[in-house]
Short mmCIF file of C-alpha atoms and ligand atoms in Angstrom, two decimals:
data_model
loop_
_atom_site.label_atom_id
_atom_site.label_comp_id
_atom_site.label_asym_id
_atom_site.label_seq_id
_atom_site.Cartn_x
_atom_site.Cartn_y
_atom_site.Cartn_z
CA MET A 90 20.45 12.61 -25.47
CA ALA A 91 17.08 12.06 -23.83
CA HIS A 92 16.99 12.70 -20.07
CA PHE A 93 14.30 10.93 -18.10
CA VAL A 94 13.73 12.21 -14.57
CA ILE A 95 11.83 10.30 -11.87
CA VAL A 96 10.60 12.16 -8.82
CA GLY A 97 10.07 9.91 -5.79
CA ALA A 98 12.63 7.20 -4.98
CA GLY A 99 10.28 4.66 -3.46
CA GLU A 100 9.02 1.24 -4.64
CA CYS A 101 7.59 2.51 -7.95
CA GLY A 102 10.29 5.11 -8.85
CA ALA A 103 13.23 2.77 -8.23
CA ARG A 104 11.58 -0.07 -10.16
CA ALA A 105 10.75 2.27 -13.05
CA ALA A 106 14.43 3.37 -13.26
CA PHE A 107 15.64 -0.24 -13.57
CA ALA A 108 12.84 -1.14 -15.99
CA LEU A 109 13.91 1.68 -18.26
CA ARG A 110 17.39 0.10 -18.48
CA GLU A 111 16.01 -3.40 -18.83
CA LYS A 112 14.00 -2.20 -21.82
CA GLY A 113 17.18 -0.81 -23.42
CA PHE A 114 16.89 2.95 -22.66
CA ASP A 115 20.52 4.27 -22.86
CA GLY A 116 19.77 8.01 -22.13
CA ASP A 117 20.34 9.70 -18.80
CA ILE A 118 18.18 8.72 -15.81
CA THR A 119 17.94 10.81 -12.64
CA LEU A 120 15.98 9.38 -9.66
CA VAL A 121 15.26 11.97 -6.94
CA GLY A 122 14.00 11.08 -3.42
CA SER A 123 13.35 13.13 -0.31
CA GLU A 124 14.31 10.34 2.06
CA PRO A 125 17.96 9.89 3.16
CA LEU A 126 17.91 6.07 2.53
CA ALA A 127 18.25 4.38 -0.83
CA PRO A 128 14.80 3.05 -2.03
CA TYR A 129 13.45 0.32 0.25
CA GLU A 130 10.28 -1.76 0.57
CA ARG A 131 7.63 -0.54 3.01
CA PRO A 132 5.61 -3.69 3.77
CA PRO A 133 8.14 -5.08 6.29
CA LEU A 134 7.85 -1.90 8.36
CA SER A 135 4.67 -2.94 10.08
CA LYS A 136 5.28 -6.72 10.06
CA GLY A 137 7.59 -9.27 11.62
CA GLY A 138 8.05 -11.01 14.95
CA SER A 139 11.78 -10.69 15.77
CA ASN A 140 12.94 -8.30 18.43
CA ALA A 141 15.22 -6.18 16.33
CA ALA A 142 14.05 -2.89 14.74
CA PRO A 143 13.44 -3.62 10.99
CA GLU A 144 16.54 -3.35 8.91
CA PRO A 145 15.67 -1.58 5.63
CA LYS A 146 14.92 -4.04 2.85
CA PHE A 147 16.64 -2.23 -0.01
CA ILE A 148 15.22 -2.57 -3.45
CA ALA A 149 18.75 -2.64 -4.84
CA ALA A 150 22.28 -2.06 -3.50
CA LEU A 151 23.79 1.29 -4.23
CA GLU A 152 26.33 -0.30 -6.65
CA ARG A 153 23.44 -1.37 -8.88
CA TYR A 154 22.36 2.20 -9.45
CA ARG A 155 25.94 3.08 -10.35
CA GLU A 156 26.27 0.02 -12.65
CA GLN A 157 23.08 0.98 -14.44
CA SER A 158 24.10 4.65 -14.67
CA ILE A 159 21.07 5.76 -12.65
CA ASP A 160 21.83 9.06 -10.98
CA LEU A 161 20.30 8.57 -7.55
CA LYS A 162 19.87 11.84 -5.63
CA LEU A 163 18.83 11.13 -2.06
CA ASP A 164 17.73 13.56 0.63
CA THR A 165 16.58 15.90 -2.12
CA THR A 166 13.13 17.28 -2.56
CA VAL A 167 11.72 18.49 -5.81
CA THR A 168 9.68 21.65 -5.16
CA THR A 169 8.64 22.80 -8.60
CA ILE A 170 7.80 21.48 -12.08
CA ASP A 171 7.75 23.99 -15.00
CA PRO A 172 6.06 22.16 -17.91
CA ALA A 173 6.66 25.16 -20.25
CA THR A 174 10.48 24.91 -19.95
CA LYS A 175 10.47 21.20 -19.06
CA THR A 176 12.47 21.71 -15.89
CA ILE A 177 12.11 20.75 -12.27
CA GLY A 178 13.38 22.78 -9.34
CA PHE A 179 14.95 21.66 -6.03
CA SER A 180 14.56 23.14 -2.58
CA GLU A 181 18.08 24.60 -2.82
CA GLY A 182 17.18 26.52 -5.95
CA GLN A 183 18.91 24.51 -8.71
CA THR A 184 16.92 23.31 -11.72
CA LEU A 185 17.21 20.23 -13.93
CA ALA A 186 15.82 19.79 -17.43
CA TYR A 187 13.83 16.69 -18.46
CA GLY A 188 12.77 15.11 -21.67
CA LYS A 189 10.18 12.94 -19.93
CA LEU A 190 9.15 13.13 -16.28
CA LEU A 191 7.70 10.40 -14.11
CA LEU A 192 6.06 11.32 -10.82
CA THR A 193 6.12 8.51 -8.22
CA THR A 194 5.67 10.65 -5.14
CA GLY A 195 3.63 8.01 -3.24
CA ALA A 196 1.52 8.81 -0.26
CA SER A 197 1.88 10.16 3.29
CA ALA A 198 0.29 8.80 6.47
CA ARG A 199 -2.84 10.75 7.35
CA ASN A 200 -2.71 12.66 10.66
CA LEU A 201 -5.51 13.32 13.11
CA PRO A 202 -7.60 16.35 12.20
CA GLY A 203 -6.05 19.49 13.71
CA ALA A 204 -2.80 17.67 14.62
CA ASN A 205 0.44 19.34 13.60
CA GLY A 206 3.10 16.69 12.80
CA ALA A 207 3.98 13.69 14.96
CA SER A 208 5.35 13.85 18.51
CA HIS A 209 7.53 11.54 20.57
CA ARG A 210 4.56 9.51 21.88
CA ILE A 211 2.03 10.10 19.08
CA ARG A 212 3.33 8.66 15.83
CA MET A 213 2.45 7.64 12.34
CA LEU A 214 3.99 4.90 10.15
CA ARG A 215 5.17 5.45 6.57
CA THR A 216 8.96 5.56 6.55
CA HIS A 217 11.78 3.46 7.88
CA ALA A 218 12.55 6.23 10.43
CA ASP A 219 8.95 5.99 11.70
CA ALA A 220 9.30 2.20 12.00
CA VAL A 221 12.57 2.43 13.99
CA ALA A 222 10.91 4.78 16.55
CA LEU A 223 7.83 2.60 16.85
CA HIS A 224 9.61 -0.71 17.10
CA ALA A 225 11.76 0.65 19.96
CA ALA A 226 8.64 0.73 22.09
CA LEU A 227 7.39 -2.77 21.35
CA HIS A 228 8.39 -4.51 24.59
CA PRO A 229 6.68 -6.47 27.43
CA GLY A 230 5.28 -4.06 29.97
CA ARG A 231 4.68 -1.38 27.35
CA HIS A 232 1.17 -0.41 26.26
CA ILE A 233 0.68 0.58 22.63
CA ALA A 234 -2.60 2.23 21.59
CA ILE A 235 -3.50 2.30 17.91
CA ILE A 236 -6.13 4.57 16.34
CA GLY A 237 -7.57 2.84 13.24
CA GLY A 238 -8.33 -0.83 12.61
CA GLY A 239 -7.00 -0.81 9.03
CA PHE A 240 -4.24 -2.92 7.60
CA ILE A 241 -1.28 -0.98 9.02
CA GLY A 242 -2.82 -0.57 12.47
CA LEU A 243 -3.67 -4.31 12.70
CA GLU A 244 -0.29 -5.39 11.37
CA LEU A 245 1.45 -3.28 13.98
CA ALA A 246 -0.92 -4.62 16.60
CA ALA A 247 0.10 -8.15 15.71
CA THR A 248 3.79 -7.28 15.76
CA ALA A 249 3.45 -5.57 19.13
CA ARG A 250 1.58 -8.54 20.65
CA THR A 251 4.15 -10.94 19.28
CA ARG A 252 6.84 -8.92 21.06
CA GLY A 253 4.88 -8.93 24.29
CA ALA A 254 3.54 -5.38 24.45
CA ASP A 255 -0.07 -4.66 25.50
CA VAL A 256 -2.18 -3.41 22.59
CA THR A 257 -5.45 -1.49 22.38
CA VAL A 258 -6.92 -0.84 18.89
CA ILE A 259 -9.52 1.96 18.75
CA GLU A 260 -11.75 1.85 15.65
CA GLY A 261 -14.58 4.36 14.97
CA LEU A 262 -16.55 2.06 12.63
CA PRO A 263 -18.57 -0.89 13.84
CA ARG A 264 -15.84 -3.33 12.74
CA VAL A 265 -12.21 -3.43 11.60
CA LEU A 266 -11.14 -3.38 7.89
CA LYS A 267 -14.56 -1.93 7.01
CA ARG A 268 -13.27 -0.44 3.75
CA GLY A 269 -11.00 -3.32 2.86
CA VAL A 270 -12.57 -6.71 3.31
CA PRO A 271 -15.95 -8.41 3.88
CA GLU A 272 -17.24 -9.04 7.31
CA ALA A 273 -16.46 -12.70 7.60
CA ILE A 274 -12.75 -12.03 7.04
CA ALA A 275 -12.82 -9.04 9.44
CA GLU A 276 -14.39 -11.32 12.08
CA ALA A 277 -11.77 -14.00 11.61
CA ILE A 278 -8.93 -11.52 11.97
CA THR A 279 -10.54 -9.78 14.96
CA ALA A 280 -11.03 -13.21 16.66
CA ARG A 281 -7.38 -13.96 16.17
CA HIS A 282 -6.26 -10.63 17.58
CA ARG A 283 -8.48 -11.20 20.67
CA LEU A 284 -7.08 -14.69 21.12
CA GLU A 285 -3.64 -13.15 21.11
CA GLY A 286 -4.66 -10.75 23.83
CA ALA A 287 -5.12 -7.54 21.77
CA ASP A 288 -7.95 -5.32 22.92
CA ILE A 289 -9.93 -4.43 19.82
CA ARG A 290 -12.55 -1.79 20.41
CA CYS A 291 -14.87 -0.93 17.52
CA GLY A 292 -17.55 1.81 17.25
CA GLN A 293 -15.54 4.18 19.52
CA ALA A 294 -15.70 7.91 18.87
CA ILE A 295 -12.66 9.90 20.00
CA GLU A 296 -13.05 13.20 21.74
CA ALA A 297 -9.37 14.20 22.22
CA VAL A 298 -5.83 12.92 21.91
CA ARG A 299 -3.09 14.40 24.08
CA GLU A 300 0.38 13.87 25.53
CA GLU A 301 0.07 14.01 29.30
CA GLY A 302 3.42 13.72 31.06
CA ASN A 303 5.09 10.60 29.68
CA ARG A 304 1.79 9.08 28.41
CA ALA A 305 -0.26 9.47 25.26
CA VAL A 306 -3.94 9.67 26.28
CA VAL A 307 -6.98 9.02 24.05
CA ARG A 308 -10.22 10.29 25.51
CA LEU A 309 -13.29 8.59 24.15
CA VAL A 310 -16.69 10.33 23.75
CA ASN A 311 -18.10 7.67 26.23
CA GLY A 312 -15.93 9.27 28.96
CA GLU A 313 -13.26 6.56 29.01
CA ALA A 314 -9.54 7.43 28.81
CA ILE A 315 -6.95 5.05 27.29
CA SER A 316 -3.50 5.84 28.48
CA ALA A 317 -0.53 4.33 26.59
CA ASP A 318 3.22 4.60 26.33
CA LEU A 319 2.90 5.21 22.66
CA LEU A 320 0.07 5.93 20.25
CA LEU A 321 0.09 4.97 16.57
CA VAL A 322 -2.25 7.01 14.37
CA GLY A 323 -3.15 4.53 11.60
CA ILE A 324 -6.00 6.22 9.79
CA GLY A 325 -4.87 5.74 6.21
CA ALA A 326 -2.72 7.64 3.73
CA GLN A 327 -3.14 10.54 1.34
CA PRO A 328 -1.49 10.89 -2.07
CA ASN A 329 1.45 13.35 -2.32
CA VAL A 330 0.09 15.74 -4.94
CA ALA A 331 1.17 19.26 -3.96
CA LEU A 332 3.99 19.29 -6.58
CA ALA A 333 1.61 18.12 -9.31
CA ALA A 334 -1.11 20.50 -8.25
CA ASP A 335 1.31 23.51 -8.38
CA ALA A 336 2.35 22.49 -11.87
CA GLY A 337 -1.25 22.54 -13.05
CA LEU A 338 -1.70 18.75 -13.50
CA THR A 339 -5.29 17.50 -13.22
CA LEU A 340 -6.05 15.86 -9.90
CA ASP A 341 -8.81 13.39 -9.05
CA ASN A 342 -8.14 11.47 -5.82
CA GLY A 343 -4.42 11.64 -6.70
CA ILE A 344 -2.72 12.70 -9.87
CA ALA A 345 -5.17 11.77 -12.67
CA VAL A 346 -3.65 9.63 -15.41
CA ASN A 347 -5.17 7.75 -18.32
CA GLU A 348 -4.81 4.04 -18.98
CA ARG A 349 -1.22 4.67 -20.28
CA LEU A 350 -0.28 6.54 -17.06
CA GLU A 351 -0.05 9.85 -18.95
CA THR A 352 -1.05 12.94 -16.92
CA SER A 353 -2.92 15.87 -18.35
CA ILE A 354 0.37 17.51 -19.47
CA ALA A 355 2.54 16.12 -22.26
CA ASP A 356 5.63 14.10 -21.30
CA ILE A 357 4.67 13.84 -17.66
CA TYR A 358 3.62 10.45 -16.33
CA ALA A 359 2.54 9.33 -12.88
CA ALA A 360 2.42 5.91 -11.25
CA GLY A 361 2.04 4.11 -7.96
CA ASP A 362 0.28 5.29 -4.79
CA CYS A 363 0.15 8.98 -5.96
CA CYS A 364 -2.11 8.47 -8.97
CA SER A 365 -5.66 7.51 -9.87
CA PHE A 366 -6.34 5.66 -13.12
CA PRO A 367 -9.27 4.09 -15.07
CA LEU A 368 -9.63 0.29 -14.88
CA ALA A 369 -11.12 -1.06 -18.12
CA LEU A 370 -11.89 -4.36 -16.45
CA TYR A 371 -14.37 -2.54 -14.18
CA GLY A 372 -16.02 -0.32 -16.85
CA GLY A 373 -13.39 2.34 -16.71
CA ARG A 374 -13.91 3.03 -13.03
CA ARG A 375 -11.21 5.38 -11.63
CA VAL A 376 -9.32 3.96 -8.66
CA ARG A 377 -6.18 4.78 -6.70
CA LEU A 378 -4.41 1.79 -5.16
CA GLU A 379 -2.01 1.67 -2.26
CA SER A 380 -0.46 -1.68 -3.01
CA TRP A 381 3.05 -2.97 -3.44
CA ARG A 382 2.26 -5.01 -6.50
CA ASN A 383 0.48 -2.10 -8.17
CA ALA A 384 3.65 -0.03 -7.61
CA HIS A 385 5.68 -2.71 -9.42
CA GLU A 386 3.29 -3.15 -12.27
CA GLN A 387 2.90 0.53 -12.92
CA ALA A 388 6.65 1.01 -12.72
CA ASN A 389 7.05 -1.35 -15.66
CA LEU A 390 4.16 0.15 -17.51
CA ALA A 391 5.40 3.69 -17.05
CA ALA A 392 8.84 2.73 -18.26
CA ALA A 393 7.30 1.03 -21.34
CA ASN A 394 5.19 4.09 -22.19
CA MET A 395 7.98 6.59 -21.61
CA LEU A 396 9.75 4.59 -24.36
CA GLY A 397 6.66 4.82 -26.62
CA GLU A 398 5.17 1.35 -26.23
CA GLY A 399 1.60 2.69 -25.66
CA ALA A 400 0.71 -0.20 -23.25
CA GLU A 401 -2.48 0.04 -21.19
CA ILE A 402 -3.31 -0.93 -17.62
CA SER A 403 -4.78 -4.42 -17.45
CA ALA A 404 -3.73 -5.87 -14.12
CA VAL A 405 -6.21 -7.02 -11.52
CA PRO A 406 -5.78 -5.09 -8.26
CA TRP A 407 -4.15 -7.32 -5.63
CA PHE A 408 -3.22 -6.75 -1.98
CA TRP A 409 -2.00 -8.89 0.86
CA SER A 410 -1.55 -8.41 4.62
CA ASP A 411 0.31 -10.61 7.18
CA GLN A 412 -0.90 -10.70 10.81
CA TYR A 413 0.52 -13.38 13.16
CA ASP A 414 0.76 -16.51 10.98
CA LEU A 415 -2.30 -15.47 8.96
CA THR A 416 -2.14 -14.12 5.41
CA LEU A 417 -5.03 -12.23 3.97
CA GLN A 418 -5.29 -11.56 0.24
CA ILE A 419 -7.71 -9.62 -1.90
CA ALA A 420 -7.86 -9.67 -5.71
CA GLY A 421 -10.13 -7.46 -7.78
CA LEU A 422 -12.62 -4.78 -6.73
CA ALA A 423 -15.47 -6.03 -4.54
CA ASP A 424 -17.58 -2.84 -4.09
CA ASP A 425 -20.23 -3.67 -6.69
CA ALA A 426 -20.57 -7.28 -5.64
CA THR A 427 -24.00 -8.52 -4.48
CA VAL A 428 -23.35 -12.23 -3.97
CA HIS A 429 -20.66 -13.82 -1.78
CA VAL A 430 -19.86 -17.49 -2.31
CA ARG A 431 -17.69 -19.11 0.37
CA ARG A 432 -15.19 -21.92 -0.22
CA ASP A 433 -13.80 -23.51 2.91
CA LEU A 434 -10.28 -24.88 2.72
CA ASP A 435 -8.24 -26.91 5.18
CA ASP A 436 -7.20 -25.63 8.61
CA GLY A 437 -9.86 -22.94 8.89
CA ALA A 438 -8.74 -21.10 5.71
CA PHE A 439 -11.48 -19.77 3.45
CA ILE A 440 -12.06 -17.78 0.33
CA LEU A 441 -14.98 -15.51 -0.49
CA PHE A 442 -15.85 -14.96 -4.15
CA HIS A 443 -17.58 -11.70 -4.85
CA LEU A 444 -19.98 -11.80 -7.80
CA GLY A 445 -21.97 -9.04 -9.46
CA ALA A 446 -25.76 -9.23 -9.86
CA ASP A 447 -25.31 -10.81 -13.29
CA GLY A 448 -23.02 -13.56 -11.83
CA ARG A 449 -19.70 -12.18 -13.07
CA LEU A 450 -16.74 -12.71 -10.74
CA LEU A 451 -15.56 -9.28 -9.58
CA ALA A 452 -13.21 -10.13 -6.69
CA ALA A 453 -12.03 -12.77 -4.35
CA SER A 454 -10.72 -12.40 -0.76
CA GLY A 455 -9.43 -14.98 1.61
CA ILE A 456 -7.59 -15.71 4.83
CA GLY A 457 -5.54 -18.60 6.07
CA ARG A 458 -2.21 -19.63 7.55
CA GLY A 459 0.90 -19.12 5.46
CA ASN A 460 0.17 -19.64 1.80
CA ALA A 461 -3.07 -21.65 2.28
CA ILE A 462 -5.15 -19.38 0.00
CA ALA A 463 -2.46 -18.22 -2.42
CA ARG A 464 -3.15 -20.69 -5.15
CA ASP A 465 -6.92 -20.24 -5.22
CA ILE A 466 -6.61 -16.45 -5.19
CA ARG A 467 -4.16 -16.62 -8.08
CA LEU A 468 -6.66 -18.71 -10.05
CA ALA A 469 -9.51 -16.35 -9.02
CA GLU A 470 -7.37 -13.51 -10.44
CA MET A 471 -7.22 -15.37 -13.75
CA LEU A 472 -10.99 -15.88 -13.72
CA ILE A 473 -11.47 -12.16 -13.03
CA THR A 474 -9.18 -11.21 -15.88
CA ALA A 475 -11.18 -13.63 -18.16
CA ARG A 476 -14.40 -11.84 -17.13
CA ALA A 477 -15.77 -15.23 -16.11
CA TYR A 478 -19.26 -16.10 -14.96
CA PRO A 479 -18.30 -19.22 -12.86
CA ASP A 480 -20.78 -21.75 -11.62
CA GLN A 481 -21.47 -20.84 -7.99
CA THR A 482 -21.90 -24.42 -6.69
CA ALA A 483 -18.52 -25.24 -8.21
CA LEU A 484 -16.88 -22.16 -6.57
CA ALA A 485 -18.17 -23.29 -3.13
CA ALA A 486 -16.97 -26.82 -3.46
CA SER A 487 -13.27 -27.10 -2.51
CA SER A 488 -13.23 -30.52 -4.23
CA VAL A 489 -13.69 -28.73 -7.59
CA LYS A 490 -10.42 -27.33 -8.83
CA LEU A 491 -10.69 -23.65 -9.86
CA LYS A 492 -8.42 -24.44 -12.78
CA SER A 493 -11.25 -26.53 -14.26
CA LEU A 494 -13.52 -23.46 -14.17
CA LEU A 495 -10.91 -21.49 -15.99
CA ALA A 496 -10.80 -24.07 -18.72
CA ALA A 497 -14.65 -23.92 -18.87
C1 LIG B 724 3.92 0.28 6.82
C2 LIG B 724 3.40 -0.15 5.44
C3 LIG B 724 3.04 -1.48 5.19
C4 LIG B 724 2.60 -1.84 3.95
N1 LIG B 724 2.23 -3.12 3.74
C5 LIG B 724 1.75 -3.52 2.54
C6 LIG B 724 1.33 -4.83 2.29
O1 LIG B 724 1.37 -5.69 3.17
N2 LIG B 724 0.86 -5.16 1.07
C7 LIG B 724 0.77 -4.27 0.02
O2 LIG B 724 0.35 -4.60 -1.08
N3 LIG B 724 1.14 -2.96 0.19
C8 LIG B 724 1.62 -2.55 1.47
N4 LIG B 724 2.04 -1.25 1.63
C9 LIG B 724 1.85 -0.33 0.53
C10 LIG B 724 3.10 -0.22 -0.32
O3 LIG B 724 4.29 -0.17 0.39
C11 LIG B 724 2.95 1.02 -1.24
O4 LIG B 724 1.82 0.81 -2.03
C12 LIG B 724 4.24 1.32 -2.06
O5 LIG B 724 5.30 1.63 -1.24
C13 LIG B 724 3.88 2.46 -3.03
O6 LIG B 724 5.02 2.78 -3.68
P1 LIG B 724 5.27 4.24 -4.38
O7 LIG B 724 6.64 4.23 -4.95
O8 LIG B 724 4.09 4.57 -5.15
O9 LIG B 724 5.24 5.21 -3.10
P2 LIG B 724 6.22 5.32 -1.89
O10 LIG B 724 6.78 3.98 -1.52
O11 LIG B 724 5.50 6.11 -0.87
O12 LIG B 724 7.41 6.27 -2.39
C14 LIG B 724 7.32 7.56 -2.71
C15 LIG B 724 8.57 8.29 -2.39
O13 LIG B 724 8.61 9.60 -3.06
C16 LIG B 724 9.18 10.53 -2.15
N5 LIG B 724 8.71 11.90 -2.56
C17 LIG B 724 7.52 12.37 -2.40
N6 LIG B 724 7.46 13.66 -2.83
C18 LIG B 724 8.71 13.95 -3.28
C19 LIG B 724 9.36 15.13 -3.85
N7 LIG B 724 8.65 16.27 -4.01
N8 LIG B 724 10.64 15.14 -4.11
C20 LIG B 724 11.38 13.95 -3.86
N9 LIG B 724 10.86 12.83 -3.34
C21 LIG B 724 9.55 12.82 -3.08
C22 LIG B 724 8.76 10.05 -0.79
O14 LIG B 724 9.58 10.57 0.19
C23 LIG B 724 8.87 8.51 -0.98
O15 LIG B 724 10.15 8.07 -0.57
C24 LIG B 724 2.51 -0.85 2.90
C25 LIG B 724 2.83 0.46 3.20
C26 LIG B 724 3.28 0.83 4.42
C27 LIG B 724 3.61 2.24 4.68
#
């Protein structure tokens, strides 16, 4: 009987295992993960306003794995893949044969150059264990410093302020979210953080980071020192590719896969944060996404293709972030956009449409309270999928329903 093995029991790996069963696969499924906890969702780790440390939000109860005959091996790291014998090896030395293999090894938080692991006061955030340690320090009277004004750093800043801790965010670039969103949205989010009392410092070069006594101290090139009870290093993530590299799989900003999530070696697939793939919607441009929805979509696609469906990636990239009561969403890839059209909605919410030089809608990003922008971003996604060239005056006018542009 066919044996499908999935390495990486996170968002993508767990969803792929269930998707295989939903699609009728009745062979053996083994899902292997390094972490001690059953697969859980990562987005809540940096968010939330309550005082308790985050309880893991499990993707499924353990009984469901048993009911679906998914052999879940936790606290187990795969150390080798031998494509010639179609076996994987574990750190304890045992091996396991596979018919098809799916790599969903995710990504790891990037550390400061030259740093060797995390310490008690200098931490990163990727796992539930990281979150428990961080959240324990989010109290009034505590000072949290955060290196990096990216999504995770800013979300943790919002959570820390909501819980009464003092917060300083240190960003090297001239503004926060430089790689993620356009300036107008970064300005709106920065203004809100400042209103809430967070100290956001952009354009700051760091000279050294050290633990001094019971403090974490960040020395800036301008001579200033920021002393905190705890420091979060939030400078992005890097794909976990060592296993794939040792097995001889082609890498290109992650494990390189084609539009069917096939790697360079037969019967080995990769999906989620660990892989880069071509997006036909953007002329075959190769991207790697670190996004919850991408992990879901690719889990389903990988399962379909392991069963021989030959389906291709077609989804529009989509990402969201929650900070205070604001939600920010981005659909599509905005990098090649030359024109921004702004649509103002009620209560300060707004959307920016990113168009190419030829007028094609490439991306849309927006910010607003709660779900203020959700509907328009969803419709923008449909326009992006349709490769639409929408009328710019109509895009800007909130009185014109985006649905009518879709029909046009
Ligand atoms: C704090 C935080 C907040 C986030 N918030 C958002 C958000 O608001 N919106 C959004 O769209 N996305 C968000 N994300 C991103 C989203 O969670 C990821 O895109 C998603 O988890 C990717 O799923 P994955 O399965 O590819 O990787 P992961 O969830 O990283 O899972 C990979 C798993 O593989 C395991 N593994 C790796 N190597 C091996 C090995 N050799 N053997 C066995 N196991 C192995 C790892 O331990 C890990 O458990 C957030 C991420 C974090 C960390």
